[in-house]
C-alpha positions as a Python dict, from the first residue, in 0.01 Angstrom:
ca = {
    (1, 'M'): (0, 0, 0),
    (2, 'N'): (104, 358, -64),
    (3, 'R'): (185, 476, 290),
    (4, 'R'): (265, 828, 177),
    (5, 'A'): (-79, 869, 22),
    (6, 'I'): (-250, 713, 325),
    (7, 'F'): (-84, 946, 574),
    (8, 'A'): (-140, 1246, 347),
    (9, 'I'): (-516, 1181, 340),
    (10, 'A'): (-523, 1114, 715),
    (11, 'R'): (-339, 1441, 787),
    (12, 'K'): (-578, 1630, 563),
    (13, 'D'): (-878, 1487, 750),
    (14, 'L'): (-727, 1580, 1087),
    (15, 'K'): (-658, 1933, 970),
    (16, 'V'): (-1014, 1976, 842),
    (17, 'V'): (-1168, 1844, 1164),
    (18, 'W'): (-947, 2065, 1382),
    (19, 'Q'): (-1040, 2371, 1177),
    (20, 'N'): (-1409, 2290, 1214),
    (21, 'K'): (-1465, 2452, 1556),
    (22, 'G'): (-1822, 2328, 1571),
    (23, 'V'): (-1683, 1974, 1586),
    (24, 'S'): (-1343, 2004, 1753),
    (25, 'I'): (-1435, 2230, 2046),
    (26, 'P'): (-1733, 2037, 2192),
    (27, 'I'): (-1607, 1684, 2125),
    (28, 'I'): (-1226, 1703, 2144),
    (29, 'I'): (-1195, 1978, 2407),
    (30, 'I'): (-1511, 2037, 2611),
    (31, 'L'): (-1621, 1673, 2654),
    (32, 'P'): (-1279, 1553, 2782),
    (33, 'L'): (-1250, 1855, 3013),
    (34, 'I'): (-1588, 1777, 3169),
    (35, 'L'): (-1518, 1406, 3215),
    (36, 'F'): (-1149, 1428, 3308),
    (37, 'V'): (-1136, 1751, 3510),
    (38, 'V'): (-1471, 1898, 3619),
    (39, 'L'): (-1650, 1576, 3716),
    (40, 'P'): (-1361, 1413, 3909),
    (41, 'L'): (-1296, 1739, 4093),
    (42, 'M'): (-1658, 1754, 4203),
    (43, 'L'): (-1670, 1388, 4307),
    (44, 'G'): (-1331, 1394, 4477),
    (45, 'L'): (-1400, 1704, 4683),
    (46, 'V'): (-1751, 1608, 4798),
    (47, 'P'): (-1632, 1426, 5115),
    (48, 'T'): (-1441, 1738, 5224),
    (49, 'L'): (-1751, 1958, 5205),
    (50, 'S'): (-2034, 1995, 5454),
    (51, 'V'): (-2253, 1721, 5314),
    (52, 'P'): (-2563, 1603, 5505),
    (53, 'S'): (-2514, 1268, 5675),
    (54, 'D'): (-2816, 1132, 5489),
    (55, 'S'): (-2615, 1153, 5167),
    (56, 'F'): (-2350, 917, 5299),
    (57, 'A'): (-2622, 686, 5427),
    (58, 'E'): (-2745, 662, 5068),
    (59, 'V'): (-2390, 590, 4954),
    (60, 'Q'): (-2371, 311, 5214),
    (61, 'Q'): (-2694, 163, 5078),
    (62, 'M'): (-2551, 181, 4727),
    (63, 'M'): (-2231, 16, 4852),
    (64, 'D'): (-2434, -273, 4994),
    (65, 'T'): (-2571, -347, 4645),
    (66, 'M'): (-2225, -373, 4490),
    (67, 'P'): (-2073, -714, 4403),
    (68, 'P'): (-1887, -884, 4691),
    (69, 'A'): (-1553, -864, 4508),
    (70, 'L'): (-1585, -485, 4477),
    (71, 'R'): (-1676, -448, 4844),
    (72, 'A'): (-1377, -666, 4935),
    (73, 'S'): (-1146, -427, 4748),
    (74, 'L'): (-1270, -143, 4971),
    (75, 'V'): (-1214, -318, 5303),
    (76, 'G'): (-1006, -111, 5543),
    (77, 'L'): (-1122, 224, 5405),
    (78, 'T'): (-1347, 470, 5582),
    (79, 'L'): (-1689, 543, 5435),
    (80, 'M'): (-1562, 869, 5287),
    (81, 'Q'): (-1264, 692, 5132),
    (82, 'Q'): (-1489, 419, 4998),
    (83, 'T'): (-1709, 687, 4841),
    (84, 'V'): (-1412, 846, 4664),
    (85, 'V'): (-1281, 514, 4534),
    (86, 'L'): (-1624, 385, 4431),
    (87, 'F'): (-1704, 687, 4216),
    (88, 'L'): (-1363, 791, 4083),
    (89, 'V'): (-1219, 445, 4021),
    (90, 'Y'): (-1520, 227, 3939),
    (91, 'I'): (-1825, 434, 3840),
    (92, 'M'): (-1616, 661, 3616),
    (93, 'A'): (-1448, 370, 3436),
    (94, 'P'): (-1719, 304, 3173),
    (95, 'L'): (-1769, 680, 3128),
    (96, 'Y'): (-1404, 703, 3024),
    (97, 'L'): (-1475, 486, 2721),
    (98, 'I'): (-1725, 737, 2585),
    (99, 'V'): (-1445, 978, 2494),
    (100, 'P'): (-1248, 767, 2243),
    (101, 'M'): (-1572, 639, 2092),
    (102, 'M'): (-1718, 988, 2051),
    (103, 'V'): (-1399, 1140, 1909),
    (104, 'S'): (-1351, 862, 1654),
    (105, 'S'): (-1721, 871, 1563),
    (106, 'V'): (-1723, 1244, 1498),
    (107, 'V'): (-1405, 1238, 1290),
    (108, 'A'): (-1526, 934, 1096),
    (109, 'A'): (-1863, 1100, 1032),
    (110, 'D'): (-1681, 1397, 889),
    (111, 'S'): (-1456, 1176, 679),
    (112, 'F'): (-1714, 1092, 412),
    (113, 'A'): (-2046, 1256, 502),
    (114, 'G'): (-1869, 1584, 576),
    (115, 'E'): (-1679, 1563, 250),
    (116, 'K'): (-2009, 1529, 66),
    (117, 'E'): (-2141, 1848, 227),
    (118, 'R'): (-1821, 2039, 146),
    (119, 'K'): (-1829, 1909, -215),
    (120, 'T'): (-1471, 1780, -181),
    (121, 'L'): (-1543, 1407, -193),
    (122, 'E'): (-1541, 1377, -572),
    (123, 'A'): (-1187, 1510, -603),
    (124, 'L'): (-1073, 1271, -328),
    (125, 'L'): (-1233, 971, -497),
    (126, 'Y'): (-1042, 1040, -817),
    (127, 'T'): (-702, 1040, -645),
    (128, 'P'): (-462, 765, -756),
    (129, 'T'): (-522, 543, -452),
    (130, 'S'): (-688, 204, -421),
    (131, 'D'): (-1018, 155, -239),
    (132, 'R'): (-833, -17, 46),
    (133, 'E'): (-579, 265, 79),
    (134, 'L'): (-855, 525, 88),
    (135, 'L'): (-1048, 332, 353),
    (136, 'V'): (-737, 276, 567),
    (137, 'A'): (-651, 647, 546),
    (138, 'K'): (-999, 750, 652),
    (139, 'M'): (-1001, 508, 946),
    (140, 'L'): (-648, 600, 1052),
    (141, 'G'): (-740, 968, 1048),
    (142, 'A'): (-1023, 898, 1294),
    (143, 'W'): (-852, 638, 1514),
    (144, 'L'): (-526, 821, 1591),
    (145, 'P'): (-680, 1138, 1741),
    (146, 'A'): (-930, 932, 1940),
    (147, 'V'): (-653, 724, 2099),
    (148, 'A'): (-441, 1035, 2158),
    (149, 'V'): (-728, 1214, 2334),
    (150, 'A'): (-805, 901, 2539),
    (151, 'W'): (-444, 856, 2657),
    (152, 'L'): (-387, 1225, 2726),
    (153, 'G'): (-721, 1234, 2904),
    (154, 'F'): (-620, 933, 3115),
    (155, 'A'): (-299, 1107, 3224),
    (156, 'L'): (-492, 1426, 3304),
    (157, 'Y'): (-758, 1230, 3489),
    (158, 'A'): (-493, 1055, 3701),
    (159, 'V'): (-349, 1389, 3812),
    (160, 'V'): (-689, 1544, 3888),
    (161, 'V'): (-818, 1237, 4074),
    (162, 'N'): (-515, 1215, 4301),
    (163, 'L'): (-523, 1589, 4373),
    (164, 'A'): (-897, 1594, 4441),
    (165, 'G'): (-887, 1278, 4649),
    (166, 'W'): (-576, 1364, 4850),
    (167, 'P'): (-759, 1539, 5140),
    (168, 'T'): (-967, 1221, 5192),
    (169, 'M'): (-726, 944, 5088),
    (170, 'G'): (-399, 1099, 5207),
    (171, 'R'): (-205, 916, 4936),
    (172, 'V'): (-177, 852, 4562),
    (173, 'F'): (-438, 586, 4490),
    (174, 'F'): (-489, 612, 4114),
    (175, 'P'): (-447, 444, 3867),
    (176, 'N'): (-492, 81, 3963),
    (177, 'A'): (-429, -222, 3740),
    (178, 'M'): (-785, -219, 3604),
    (179, 'W'): (-753, 140, 3478),
    (180, 'L'): (-418, 70, 3313),
    (181, 'V'): (-573, -218, 3119),
    (182, 'L'): (-876, 0, 3041),
    (183, 'A'): (-663, 280, 2895),
    (184, 'I'): (-407, 70, 2709),
    (185, 'W'): (-620, -222, 2590),
    (186, 'V'): (-987, -119, 2583),
    (187, 'A'): (-979, 251, 2487),
    (188, 'P'): (-813, 189, 2146),
    (189, 'A'): (-1066, -87, 2081),
    (190, 'G'): (-1349, 147, 2175),
    (191, 'A'): (-1212, 406, 1933),
    (192, 'G'): (-1203, 136, 1666),
    (193, 'L'): (-1567, 47, 1729),
    (194, 'G'): (-1671, 411, 1700),
    (195, 'L'): (-1491, 471, 1372),
    (196, 'A'): (-1577, 135, 1214),
    (197, 'S'): (-1950, 167, 1280),
    (198, 'M'): (-1954, 535, 1187),
    (199, 'G'): (-1752, 469, 874),
    (200, 'L'): (-2013, 224, 747),
    (201, 'V'): (-2290, 473, 820),
    (202, 'S'): (-2121, 787, 690),
    (203, 'V'): (-2047, 633, 350),
    (204, 'R'): (-2422, 600, 294),
    (205, 'A'): (-2540, 913, 475),
    (206, 'Q'): (-2622, 1232, 290),
    (207, 'G'): (-2462, 1467, 543),
    (208, 'F'): (-2265, 1497, 865),
    (209, 'Q'): (-2570, 1531, 1092),
    (210, 'D'): (-2736, 1221, 946),
    (211, 'A'): (-2421, 1016, 993),
    (212, 'Y'): (-2357, 1146, 1343),
    (213, 'Q'): (-2710, 1077, 1467),
    (214, 'L'): (-2703, 719, 1339),
    (215, 'G'): (-2345, 650, 1443),
    (216, 'T'): (-2392, 759, 1804),
    (217, 'L'): (-2598, 443, 1856),
    (218, 'A'): (-2260, 272, 1896),
    (219, 'I'): (-2228, 415, 2247),
    (220, 'L'): (-2543, 235, 2366),
    (221, 'P'): (-2339, -66, 2490),
    (222, 'I'): (-2131, 175, 2702),
    (223, 'V'): (-2449, 324, 2848),
    (224, 'I'): (-2561, -28, 2939),
    (225, 'L'): (-2227, -91, 3112),
    (226, 'I'): (-2263, 234, 3309),
    (227, 'I'): (-2610, 136, 3430),
    (228, 'A'): (-2503, -221, 3505),
    (229, 'Q'): (-2213, -109, 3723),
    (230, 'A'): (-2406, 169, 3898),
    (231, 'T'): (-2676, -83, 3994),
    (232, 'G'): (-2427, -344, 4111),
    (233, 'V'): (-2490, -598, 3836),
    (234, 'I'): (-2122, -597, 3737),
    (235, 'Y'): (-1805, -417, 3833),
    (236, 'F'): (-1498, -327, 3631),
    (237, 'S'): (-1238, -578, 3743),
    (238, 'V'): (-917, -654, 3553),
    (239, 'T'): (-1071, -976, 3418),
    (240, 'L'): (-1388, -804, 3298),
    (241, 'V'): (-1191, -524, 3133),
    (242, 'L'): (-963, -773, 2953),
    (243, 'L'): (-1267, -962, 2822),
    (244, 'L'): (-1441, -639, 2724),
    (245, 'G'): (-1138, -530, 2524),
    (246, 'L'): (-1119, -869, 2352),
    (247, 'V'): (-1486, -852, 2252),
    (248, 'L'): (-1445, -498, 2118),
    (249, 'W'): (-1136, -590, 1916),
    (250, 'I'): (-1321, -886, 1762),
    (251, 'I'): (-1616, -664, 1670),
    (252, 'D'): (-1373, -408, 1525),
    (253, 'A'): (-1210, -675, 1309),
    (254, 'V'): (-1545, -799, 1178),
    (255, 'L'): (-1664, -447, 1093),
    (256, 'I'): (-1336, -351, 927),
    (257, 'V'): (-1334, -669, 715),
    (258, 'F'): (-1696, -604, 617),
    (259, 'G'): (-1618, -242, 536),
    (260, 'N'): (-1318, -341, 327),
    (261, 'R'): (-1531, -583, 124),
    (262, 'T'): (-1822, -347, 70),
    (263, 'F'): (-1643, -14, 22),
    (264, 'R'): (-1636, 82, -344),
    (265, 'R'): (-1563, 435, -460),
    (266, 'S'): (-1767, 372, -775),
    (267, 'E'): (-2078, 339, -558),
    (268, 'L'): (-1994, 663, -379),
    (269, 'I'): (-1956, 844, -710),
    (270, 'A'): (-2292, 704, -825),
    (271, 'R'): (-2463, 843, -512),
    (272, 'M'): (-2324, 1194, -555),
}
């Protein structure tokens, strides 16, 4: 494959997305800031504020519904410390996966559907690249920024969590092994799921908004995981996170193979 052409197209897509402030600011900047800075600061500092005792009683009731293995990991901590660890380490874990999926989805939606709106897709389709090279370039241009935002966000989140939780914990307590696996193994797979599903949709969509609305359905499994953990049905252990990453990578592979077999620039030209 022509690597120079692939990276040239990927760089062009990244430049276009970054220049589109309506896309880059809310998804690449504001969303990570909320999830990685604002929310952990609020959750981490709650135990240090004058909070009614009834609130911690509700937390204790919530703690009692958690799986035994999760409760065992909190043994030896005070109720305030358990509250900090429960929310910042466990409840926030599935929320973290939303970021790489959303970033890759938005960039992938702009890759083809956005090109149609800007009337630049036809010139791209006539470039001297194969269908596979064009598809790889489009996917690479969406996957790389999503993984970069996820890993930078993880580093930022680690700093904020330890600072916010220090008054209660009195030590550095984040990240643990589960979060390392989540960031290194699962986040790239989540980004792949976002771009692969969005890529299939955006090729057939008429515009960016159509593609984005349909493609965001890919985050529904993450929403289910959030609800399942918050209600105590599951908890994010190292084993669960390893299996989750494996499942996501398998789904990514299936979608990419399907996309490679069905993507034809001649069909795109016919739809224009």
